[in-house]
Tab-separated table of C-alpha atoms and ligand atoms in Angstrom:
chain	number	residue	atom	x	y	z
A	1	MET	CA	0.077	0.048	-0.089
A	2	ARG	CA	2.885	2.478	0.916
A	3	LEU	CA	4.528	1.730	-2.534
A	4	LYS	CA	1.346	2.342	-4.203
A	5	ILE	CA	0.995	5.891	-2.739
A	6	ARG	CA	4.393	6.765	-3.392
A	7	LYS	CA	4.175	5.640	-6.750
A	8	THR	CA	0.944	7.949	-7.212
A	9	ILE	CA	2.990	10.924	-5.544
A	10	SER	CA	5.808	10.709	-8.021
A	11	ALA	CA	3.468	10.398	-11.050
A	12	PHE	CA	1.819	13.383	-9.770
A	13	ALA	CA	5.335	15.250	-9.194
A	14	VAL	CA	6.122	14.239	-13.304
A	15	LEU	CA	2.869	16.104	-14.172
A	16	ALA	CA	3.302	19.040	-12.184
A	17	ALA	CA	6.875	19.478	-13.509
A	18	SER	CA	5.980	19.052	-17.215
A	19	ALA	CA	2.767	20.866	-17.269
A	20	SER	CA	2.123	21.023	-21.159
A	21	PHE	CA	2.832	24.136	-23.316
A	22	ALA	CA	1.834	22.352	-26.758
A	23	HIS	CA	1.114	25.116	-29.593
A	24	ALA	CA	-1.542	24.805	-32.294
A	25	GLY	CA	-0.037	22.457	-34.838
A	26	ASP	CA	2.122	20.602	-32.289
A	27	VAL	CA	1.292	17.156	-31.146
A	28	GLU	CA	2.030	16.444	-27.782
A	29	VAL	CA	2.826	12.878	-27.138
A	30	LEU	CA	2.695	11.092	-23.575
A	31	HIS	CA	4.994	7.956	-23.527
A	32	TRP	CA	7.363	5.784	-21.434
A	33	TRP	CA	9.996	5.626	-23.933
A	34	THR	CA	13.115	6.986	-21.789
A	35	SER	CA	15.931	4.346	-22.379
A	36	GLY	CA	18.563	4.775	-24.928
A	37	GLY	CA	17.197	2.521	-27.192
A	38	GLU	CA	13.506	3.437	-26.782
A	39	ALA	CA	14.458	7.100	-27.111
A	40	ALA	CA	16.522	6.322	-30.347
A	41	ALA	CA	13.308	4.606	-31.863
A	42	LEU	CA	11.272	7.760	-30.706
A	43	ASN	CA	13.501	9.844	-32.654
A	44	VAL	CA	12.894	8.109	-35.952
A	45	LEU	CA	8.996	9.504	-35.328
A	46	LYS	CA	9.918	12.847	-33.872
A	47	GLN	CA	12.023	13.436	-37.038
A	48	ASP	CA	9.612	12.033	-39.514
A	49	LEU	CA	6.948	14.571	-38.143
A	50	GLU	CA	9.154	17.503	-37.967
A	51	SER	CA	9.914	16.910	-41.361
A	52	GLN	CA	6.221	17.681	-42.369
A	53	GLY	CA	6.304	20.589	-40.227
A	54	ILE	CA	4.439	19.010	-37.181
A	55	GLY	CA	6.312	19.995	-33.775
A	56	TRP	CA	6.587	17.156	-30.997
A	57	GLN	CA	5.923	18.190	-27.238
A	58	ASP	CA	7.530	15.358	-25.369
A	59	MET	CA	5.642	14.360	-22.337
A	60	PRO	CA	7.744	11.302	-21.266
A	61	VAL	CA	6.784	9.376	-18.161
A	62	ALA	CA	9.797	7.033	-17.078
A	63	GLY	CA	8.847	3.379	-16.093
A	64	GLY	CA	9.249	0.351	-18.126
A	65	GLY	CA	5.733	-1.452	-19.129
A	66	GLY	CA	3.877	2.055	-18.628
A	67	THR	CA	2.484	1.533	-15.213
A	68	GLN	CA	3.378	5.041	-14.026
A	69	ALA	CA	2.581	6.590	-17.578
A	70	MET	CA	-1.094	5.462	-17.332
A	71	THR	CA	-1.435	6.998	-13.734
A	72	VAL	CA	-0.227	10.229	-15.244
A	73	LEU	CA	-2.743	10.046	-18.054
A	74	ARG	CA	-5.646	9.582	-15.875
A	75	ALA	CA	-4.455	12.866	-13.915
A	76	ARG	CA	-4.251	14.613	-17.021
A	77	VAL	CA	-7.779	13.422	-18.347
A	78	THR	CA	-9.291	14.080	-15.133
A	79	SER	CA	-7.958	17.759	-14.819
A	80	GLY	CA	-9.452	18.213	-18.402
A	81	ASN	CA	-6.043	18.649	-20.392
A	82	ALA	CA	-5.667	15.169	-22.351
A	83	PRO	CA	-2.411	15.077	-24.489
A	84	THR	CA	-2.870	14.766	-28.181
A	85	ALA	CA	-1.531	11.511	-28.583
A	86	VAL	CA	-0.614	8.447	-26.026
A	87	GLN	CA	1.339	5.419	-26.356
A	88	MET	CA	-0.987	2.627	-24.978
A	89	LEU	CA	-1.194	-1.117	-24.644
A	90	GLY	CA	-3.979	-3.615	-25.232
A	91	PHE	CA	-6.964	-3.299	-22.954
A	92	ASP	CA	-6.062	0.021	-21.714
A	93	ILE	CA	-7.168	1.354	-25.210
A	94	THR	CA	-10.225	-0.389	-24.981
A	95	ASP	CA	-11.065	0.957	-21.560
A	96	TRP	CA	-10.240	4.344	-22.764
A	97	ALA	CA	-12.474	3.602	-25.858
A	98	LYS	CA	-15.118	2.823	-23.766
A	99	GLU	CA	-15.199	5.872	-21.735
A	100	GLY	CA	-15.600	7.687	-25.120
A	101	ALA	CA	-12.091	9.491	-24.838
A	102	LEU	CA	-10.823	8.574	-28.021
A	103	ALA	CA	-10.905	9.858	-31.705
A	104	ASN	CA	-12.441	8.339	-34.528
A	105	LEU	CA	-10.045	7.615	-37.028
A	106	ASN	CA	-12.192	5.342	-39.509
A	107	ASP	CA	-11.742	8.124	-42.123
A	108	ILE	CA	-8.138	7.944	-42.382
A	109	ALA	CA	-8.098	4.023	-41.716
A	110	ALA	CA	-10.198	3.609	-44.982
A	111	GLU	CA	-8.370	6.375	-47.074
A	112	GLU	CA	-5.221	4.472	-45.996
A	113	GLY	CA	-6.447	1.015	-46.209
A	114	TRP	CA	-5.650	-0.196	-42.589
A	115	ASP	CA	-8.181	-2.986	-42.511
A	116	SER	CA	-6.277	-5.039	-45.036
A	117	VAL	CA	-2.689	-4.695	-43.603
A	118	VAL	CA	-3.087	-4.707	-39.806
A	119	PRO	CA	-3.269	-8.227	-38.559
A	120	GLU	CA	-6.483	-9.383	-36.855
A	121	ALA	CA	-4.868	-9.712	-33.263
A	122	LEU	CA	-3.986	-6.054	-32.990
A	123	GLN	CA	-7.296	-4.823	-34.718
A	124	LYS	CA	-8.950	-6.367	-31.829
A	125	PHE	CA	-7.404	-3.547	-29.767
A	126	SER	CA	-6.875	-0.673	-32.371
A	127	LYS	CA	-10.834	-0.998	-32.896
A	128	ASN	CA	-13.891	-0.571	-30.671
A	129	ASP	CA	-17.100	-1.216	-31.606
A	130	GLY	CA	-16.043	-1.159	-35.325
A	131	GLN	CA	-14.011	2.279	-34.901
A	132	TRP	CA	-10.666	2.455	-35.144
A	133	VAL	CA	-9.342	4.531	-32.158
A	134	ALA	CA	-5.412	3.615	-32.240
A	135	ALA	CA	-2.655	3.508	-34.623
A	136	PRO	CA	-0.212	0.576	-33.955
A	137	VAL	CA	3.262	1.027	-34.290
A	138	ASN	CA	4.982	-2.345	-33.737
A	139	VAL	CA	4.605	-5.797	-32.236
A	140	HIS	CA	6.735	-6.748	-29.469
A	141	SER	CA	7.033	-10.336	-27.964
A	142	THR	CA	8.070	-11.085	-24.284
A	143	ASN	CA	9.289	-14.780	-24.702
A	144	TRP	CA	12.589	-14.111	-25.506
A	145	VAL	CA	16.045	-14.684	-24.035
A	146	TRP	CA	19.035	-11.918	-24.829
A	147	ALA	CA	22.423	-13.672	-23.828
A	148	ASN	CA	26.037	-12.592	-24.103
A	149	LYS	CA	27.835	-14.733	-26.513
A	150	ALA	CA	31.390	-14.286	-25.661
A	151	VAL	CA	29.989	-15.560	-21.705
A	152	LEU	CA	28.420	-18.398	-23.278
A	153	ASP	CA	31.330	-19.487	-25.598
A	154	GLU	CA	33.734	-19.099	-22.835
A	155	LEU	CA	31.850	-21.237	-20.310
A	156	GLY	CA	30.938	-23.696	-23.285
A	157	ILE	CA	27.302	-23.322	-23.061
A	158	ALA	CA	25.175	-24.053	-25.966
A	159	GLN	CA	22.049	-22.071	-26.461
A	160	PRO	CA	19.504	-23.973	-23.906
A	161	THR	CA	16.497	-25.204	-25.609
A	162	THR	CA	14.553	-27.029	-22.742
A	163	TRP	CA	13.923	-25.995	-19.111
A	164	ASP	CA	16.471	-28.367	-17.956
A	165	GLU	CA	19.161	-27.262	-20.343
A	166	LEU	CA	18.375	-23.598	-19.225
A	167	VAL	CA	18.928	-24.537	-15.517
A	168	ALA	CA	21.914	-26.507	-16.088
A	169	ALA	CA	23.329	-23.073	-18.084
A	170	MET	CA	22.471	-21.160	-15.461
A	171	ASP	CA	24.326	-23.188	-12.718
A	172	LYS	CA	27.400	-22.979	-14.972
A	173	VAL	CA	27.312	-19.168	-15.013
A	174	LYS	CA	26.953	-19.058	-11.214
A	175	ALA	CA	29.559	-21.448	-10.748
A	176	SER	CA	31.895	-19.110	-12.713
A	177	GLY	CA	31.431	-16.090	-10.562
A	178	LYS	CA	29.155	-14.430	-13.062
A	179	THR	CA	25.665	-13.381	-12.828
A	180	ALA	CA	23.321	-15.868	-14.507
A	181	VAL	CA	20.325	-14.009	-14.954
A	182	ALA	CA	20.280	-9.980	-15.086
A	183	HIS	CA	16.985	-8.968	-13.914
A	184	GLY	CA	15.306	-5.909	-12.401
A	185	GLY	CA	13.193	-6.336	-9.192
A	186	GLN	CA	10.079	-4.168	-10.374
A	187	ALA	CA	6.604	-5.870	-10.714
A	188	TRP	CA	6.194	-5.693	-14.422
A	189	GLN	CA	9.868	-7.161	-15.095
A	190	ASP	CA	8.825	-10.169	-12.726
A	191	ALA	CA	5.523	-10.683	-14.731
A	192	THR	CA	7.326	-10.325	-17.982
A	193	ILE	CA	9.159	-13.497	-16.961
A	194	PHE	CA	6.254	-15.184	-15.674
A	195	ASP	CA	4.638	-14.837	-19.240
A	196	ALA	CA	7.270	-17.043	-20.486
A	197	VAL	CA	7.621	-19.434	-17.629
A	198	ALA	CA	3.995	-19.954	-17.434
A	199	MET	CA	4.009	-20.749	-21.219
A	200	SER	CA	7.061	-22.938	-21.151
A	201	THR	CA	5.382	-24.874	-18.028
A	202	GLY	CA	2.187	-25.434	-19.180
A	203	GLY	CA	1.943	-24.657	-22.849
A	204	PRO	CA	-0.525	-22.626	-24.931
A	205	ASP	CA	-3.946	-24.049	-23.789
A	206	PHE	CA	-2.832	-23.576	-20.026
A	207	TYR	CA	-1.922	-20.117	-20.700
A	208	LYS	CA	-4.946	-19.196	-22.339
A	209	ALA	CA	-6.984	-20.909	-19.631
A	210	ALA	CA	-5.213	-18.922	-16.808
A	211	PHE	CA	-4.721	-15.675	-18.459
A	212	VAL	CA	-7.061	-15.142	-21.160
A	213	ASP	CA	-10.086	-17.230	-20.055
A	214	LEU	CA	-9.285	-16.347	-16.309
A	215	ASP	CA	-10.547	-19.798	-15.599
A	216	PRO	CA	-10.068	-20.676	-11.572
A	217	ALA	CA	-9.038	-24.345	-12.581
A	218	ALA	CA	-6.306	-23.341	-14.399
A	219	LEU	CA	-5.214	-20.368	-12.141
A	220	GLY	CA	-5.305	-22.864	-9.186
A	221	SER	CA	-3.698	-25.820	-10.807
A	222	ASP	CA	-0.639	-28.015	-10.096
A	223	THR	CA	0.869	-26.738	-13.393
A	224	MET	CA	0.521	-22.994	-12.046
A	225	LYS	CA	2.368	-24.299	-8.922
A	226	GLU	CA	5.078	-25.666	-11.142
A	227	ALA	CA	5.347	-22.314	-12.843
A	228	PHE	CA	5.978	-20.490	-9.435
A	229	ASP	CA	8.495	-23.232	-8.391
A	230	ARG	CA	10.397	-22.314	-11.867
A	231	MET	CA	10.150	-18.525	-10.870
A	232	ALA	CA	11.765	-19.382	-7.395
A	233	VAL	CA	14.424	-21.177	-9.306
A	234	ILE	CA	15.135	-18.171	-11.783
A	235	ARG	CA	15.271	-15.975	-8.493
A	236	SER	CA	18.229	-18.169	-7.225
A	237	TYR	CA	20.154	-17.254	-10.189
A	238	VAL	CA	19.582	-13.220	-10.003
A	239	ASP	CA	22.316	-10.921	-8.200
A	240	ASP	CA	21.840	-9.382	-4.997
A	241	ASN	CA	21.299	-5.968	-6.233
A	242	PHE	CA	18.596	-6.823	-8.567
A	243	SER	CA	15.716	-5.169	-6.482
A	244	GLY	CA	14.287	-1.976	-8.004
A	245	ARG	CA	16.686	-2.132	-11.021
A	246	ASP	CA	15.383	-0.554	-14.484
A	247	TRP	CA	15.253	-3.075	-17.174
A	248	ASN	CA	17.753	-1.453	-19.375
A	249	LEU	CA	20.267	-1.344	-16.805
A	250	ALA	CA	19.850	-5.256	-16.414
A	251	SER	CA	20.306	-5.594	-20.270
A	252	ALA	CA	23.306	-3.369	-20.010
A	253	MET	CA	24.714	-6.276	-17.594
A	254	VAL	CA	24.276	-8.498	-20.455
A	255	ILE	CA	25.889	-6.160	-22.938
A	256	ASN	CA	28.952	-5.522	-20.838
A	257	GLY	CA	29.455	-9.453	-20.065
A	258	ASP	CA	28.841	-9.172	-16.550
A	259	ALA	CA	25.727	-11.442	-16.786
A	260	ALA	CA	24.656	-14.285	-19.420
A	261	PHE	CA	20.961	-13.866	-19.790
A	262	GLN	CA	18.118	-11.527	-19.438
A	263	PHE	CA	14.364	-12.980	-19.931
A	264	MET	CA	12.738	-9.825	-21.411
A	265	GLY	CA	10.634	-8.754	-24.384
A	266	ASP	CA	12.490	-7.625	-27.783
A	267	TRP	CA	12.828	-3.840	-26.599
A	268	ALA	CA	16.168	-5.347	-24.934
A	269	LYS	CA	17.428	-5.639	-28.500
A	270	GLY	CA	16.956	-1.995	-28.780
A	271	GLU	CA	19.612	-1.415	-26.230
A	272	PHE	CA	21.856	-3.940	-27.558
A	273	ILE	CA	21.703	-2.132	-31.121
A	274	ASN	CA	22.020	1.204	-29.404
A	275	ALA	CA	25.252	0.025	-27.727
A	276	GLY	CA	26.699	-0.947	-31.187
A	277	LYS	CA	26.263	-4.716	-30.599
A	278	VAL	CA	25.707	-7.177	-33.698
A	279	PRO	CA	23.211	-10.357	-33.342
A	280	GLY	CA	25.021	-13.811	-33.475
A	281	GLN	CA	28.390	-12.070	-33.135
A	282	ASP	CA	28.184	-10.106	-29.711
A	283	PHE	CA	24.863	-11.534	-28.584
A	284	LEU	CA	22.021	-14.223	-29.161
A	285	CYS	CA	18.538	-13.720	-29.131
A	286	PHE	CA	16.330	-17.010	-28.803
A	287	ARG	CA	12.799	-18.022	-27.692
A	288	PHE	CA	12.343	-18.809	-23.836
A	289	PRO	CA	13.101	-22.567	-23.647
A	290	GLY	CA	10.039	-24.448	-24.099
A	291	THR	CA	8.203	-21.594	-25.936
A	292	GLN	CA	9.815	-21.837	-29.490
A	293	GLU	CA	6.297	-22.286	-31.238
A	294	GLN	CA	4.693	-19.462	-29.378
A	295	VAL	CA	4.647	-15.872	-29.502
A	296	THR	CA	3.274	-13.874	-26.223
A	297	PHE	CA	2.973	-10.517	-27.984
A	298	ASN	CA	2.247	-6.645	-26.992
A	299	SER	CA	1.812	-3.832	-29.593
A	300	ASP	CA	2.423	-0.333	-28.792
A	301	GLN	CA	-0.134	1.827	-30.075
A	302	PHE	CA	-0.766	5.408	-30.317
A	303	ALA	CA	-4.339	6.540	-29.215
A	304	LEU	CA	-5.457	9.851	-30.236
A	305	PHE	CA	-7.299	11.806	-27.688
A	306	ASN	CA	-10.798	13.250	-28.937
A	307	GLN	CA	-10.686	16.775	-29.439
A	308	GLY	CA	-14.186	18.225	-29.764
A	309	GLY	CA	-15.212	15.478	-32.117
A	310	THR	CA	-13.014	16.106	-34.996
A	311	VAL	CA	-9.478	14.854	-35.743
A	312	SER	CA	-6.998	17.719	-35.830
A	313	ASP	CA	-4.527	17.848	-39.055
A	314	GLU	CA	-1.597	17.075	-36.684
A	315	GLN	CA	-3.398	13.939	-35.077
A	316	GLY	CA	-4.037	12.700	-38.740
A	317	ALA	CA	-0.412	13.625	-39.843
A	318	LEU	CA	0.746	11.349	-36.838
A	319	ALA	CA	-1.590	8.550	-37.373
A	320	LYS	CA	-0.440	8.405	-41.138
A	321	ALA	CA	3.204	8.917	-40.370
A	322	ILE	CA	3.010	5.734	-37.689
A	323	MET	CA	1.167	3.796	-40.184
A	324	SER	CA	3.295	4.258	-43.470
A	325	PRO	CA	5.059	1.011	-44.375
A	326	ALA	CA	8.624	3.074	-44.749
A	327	PHE	CA	8.278	4.241	-40.996
A	328	GLN	CA	7.317	0.896	-39.736
A	329	SER	CA	10.301	-0.657	-41.244
A	330	ALA	CA	12.723	2.463	-39.865
A	331	PHE	CA	11.202	2.484	-36.496
A	332	ASN	CA	11.173	-1.092	-35.856
A	333	VAL	CA	14.629	-1.819	-36.613
A	334	VAL	CA	15.758	0.340	-34.148
A	335	LYS	CA	13.076	-0.277	-31.738
A	336	GLY	CA	13.683	-4.082	-31.568
A	337	SER	CA	10.245	-4.892	-32.403
A	338	VAL	CA	8.605	-5.862	-35.782
A	339	PRO	CA	6.184	-4.026	-38.170
A	340	ALA	CA	2.202	-3.865	-37.120
A	341	ARG	CA	1.537	-4.241	-40.853
A	342	VAL	CA	1.949	-7.548	-42.781
A	343	ASP	CA	3.253	-5.974	-45.910
A	344	VAL	CA	6.328	-4.487	-44.737
A	345	SER	CA	9.797	-6.134	-46.043
A	346	ASP	CA	12.265	-8.011	-43.547
A	347	GLU	CA	15.234	-6.788	-45.766
A	348	ALA	CA	16.429	-3.938	-43.392
A	349	PHE	CA	15.970	-5.838	-40.338
A	350	ASP	CA	18.755	-7.941	-38.399
A	351	ALA	CA	18.967	-11.757	-37.723
A	352	CYS	CA	16.834	-11.125	-34.484
A	353	GLY	CA	14.248	-8.933	-36.242
A	354	LYS	CA	13.984	-11.202	-39.210
A	355	GLN	CA	13.311	-14.128	-36.723
A	356	GLY	CA	10.750	-12.054	-34.909
A	357	MET	CA	8.842	-11.524	-38.040
A	358	LYS	CA	9.142	-15.064	-39.071
A	359	ASP	CA	7.813	-16.304	-35.502
A	360	LEU	CA	5.158	-14.018	-35.500
A	361	ALA	CA	3.675	-15.055	-38.818
A	362	ALA	CA	4.232	-18.558	-38.098
A	363	ALA	CA	2.605	-18.593	-34.527
A	364	SER	CA	-0.350	-16.460	-35.802
A	365	LYS	CA	-0.848	-19.036	-38.702
A	366	SER	CA	-0.625	-22.165	-36.251
A	367	GLY	CA	-2.822	-20.584	-33.664
A	368	ASN	CA	0.096	-20.080	-31.186
A	369	LEU	CA	0.002	-16.285	-30.989
A	370	TYR	CA	-1.430	-15.153	-27.429
A	371	GLY	CA	-1.518	-11.803	-25.900
A	372	SER	CA	1.145	-10.925	-23.044
A	373	ALA	CA	-0.478	-10.861	-19.764
A	374	ALA	CA	2.376	-8.870	-18.431
A	375	HIS	CA	1.861	-6.105	-20.900
A	376	GLY	CA	-1.985	-5.777	-21.102
A	377	HIS	CA	-2.659	-8.149	-23.923
A	378	ALA	CA	-4.467	-10.950	-21.865
A	379	ASN	CA	-6.786	-9.233	-19.635
A	380	PRO	CA	-7.851	-5.811	-18.414
A	381	ALA	CA	-5.433	-3.624	-16.310
A	382	SER	CA	-7.397	-4.435	-12.789
A	383	VAL	CA	-6.482	-8.182	-13.394
A	384	LYS	CA	-2.980	-7.641	-14.819
A	385	ASN	CA	-2.288	-5.401	-11.902
A	386	ALA	CA	-3.506	-8.220	-9.298
A	387	ILE	CA	-1.284	-10.848	-10.953
A	388	TYR	CA	1.589	-8.229	-10.857
A	389	ASP	CA	1.011	-8.256	-7.006
A	390	VAL	CA	1.054	-11.916	-6.363
A	391	VAL	CA	3.968	-12.648	-8.879
A	392	THR	CA	6.157	-9.931	-7.227
A	393	ALA	CA	5.197	-11.203	-3.835
A	394	HIS	CA	6.218	-14.847	-4.439
A	395	PHE	CA	9.235	-13.631	-6.390
A	396	ASN	CA	10.607	-11.810	-3.351
A	397	GLY	CA	10.019	-14.656	-1.192
A	398	GLU	CA	6.759	-13.362	0.764
A	399	TYR	CA	4.711	-16.404	-0.510
A	400	ASP	CA	5.623	-19.818	-1.361
A	401	SER	CA	4.286	-21.307	-4.411
A	402	ALA	CA	1.360	-23.133	-2.843
A	403	THR	CA	0.400	-19.875	-1.291
A	404	ALA	CA	0.867	-17.971	-4.341
A	405	VAL	CA	-1.431	-20.204	-6.026
A	406	SER	CA	-4.327	-19.650	-3.759
A	407	GLU	CA	-3.601	-15.990	-3.891
A	408	LEU	CA	-3.574	-15.843	-7.460
A	409	VAL	CA	-7.031	-17.401	-7.786
A	410	SER	CA	-8.638	-14.964	-5.220
A	411	ALA	CA	-6.979	-11.901	-6.428
A	412	VAL	CA	-8.102	-12.450	-10.025
A	413	GLU	CA	-11.366	-13.219	-8.983
A	414	LEU	CA	-11.556	-9.991	-7.003
A	415	ALA	CA	-10.283	-8.005	-9.724
A	416	GLN	CA	-12.946	-8.866	-11.974
S	1	GAL	C1	6.568	-2.256	-22.959
S	1	GAL	C2	6.332	-1.681	-24.416
S	1	GAL	C3	7.657	-1.332	-25.023
S	1	GAL	C4	8.746	-0.984	-23.991
S	1	GAL	C5	8.970	-1.706	-22.654
S	1	GAL	C6	9.845	-1.390	-21.733
S	1	GAL	O1	5.101	-2.328	-22.311
S	1	GAL	O2	5.463	-2.325	-24.960
S	1	GAL	O3	7.628	-0.716	-26.015
S	1	GAL	O4	8.828	0.130	-23.704
S	1	GAL	O5	7.422	-1.585	-22.171
S	1	GAL	O6	9.585	0.040	-21.396
């Protein structure tokens, strides 16, 4: 509880410190892209708009996963001062659309043919009641491992493909004195690992039953207990200073060779690229062992706030810029994600990006594409946050696995 109050206060402090001074013709964009890799990607968008004579009013709210950004957004809207455009994930878009807060982008979408190029899985969130309310800028996925190649080579570790191989690999790294798992102890990061661990432990039917259908039997199952047991195993391989560390600092530990692995969404690749590292040469990207067939995705979308019932010129320009195929390629090459359109070539992408695009298409075709629970694409924010609380309490040793399972069942029930 104390933590929640502190978070709220700091969100308001950010708000006060960055009162908006947007001019007509500018777009004011609220987002949480503040790490080196994220900022580099955001620059691609800023420059695109500036080349069209549209000014950019930056409204960054630090905090991976966007929890703090959503708190600031609520305060802005409540005080009658909604930003022009907001980075948003999954069910948050639906929630705001249902409140009638978002602009209707149907005319632009029809003109630009969005219906035929944006994958169905994303349209589910970009549209509400048949109305386009957001422009998707990318597709990320959470079930990735990022590894330092030199560290693995030095220790004779092959890329692990099963849970047991992963545990053996983590053991070897720990024995060498290096950190096996670079991790930041923040609720959304714990939950990001949990996406992959739950999928790997129980497979896609289990993942869907638990996190999409919110079936109490799956949430309270022995499989869920095993997933928590595996989280405890991972906990034993993080370093002593993991608590509160930002995700990009955890990426830096792998980049610098202080740690072997990070389990994180492909925004982590943005950090490796920003540090001048090359996939296959300096670092490896591969799916979390046991989830090679699956993709747990999230898509950053820009929701445009309703400004008196019309879409302003600058809002329209932003939406069109985001959806242009050339931009989708240029932006996602830097961001670590893959395009939110099916008609963008993979030519400009590195090996991890090419794999990401291939995996996404294959998972979508074979019915193995699932929304990320940690990043707002499996269930609404109230449920997501309830899951965060349990996963984090367990990761920090407050609950054993059996207690975590029963807490999960009741927390999810209460949150609905
Ligand atoms: C995710 C978002 C990514 C990345 C990450 C860490 O929720 O989709 O774009 O920014 O948080 O900040």
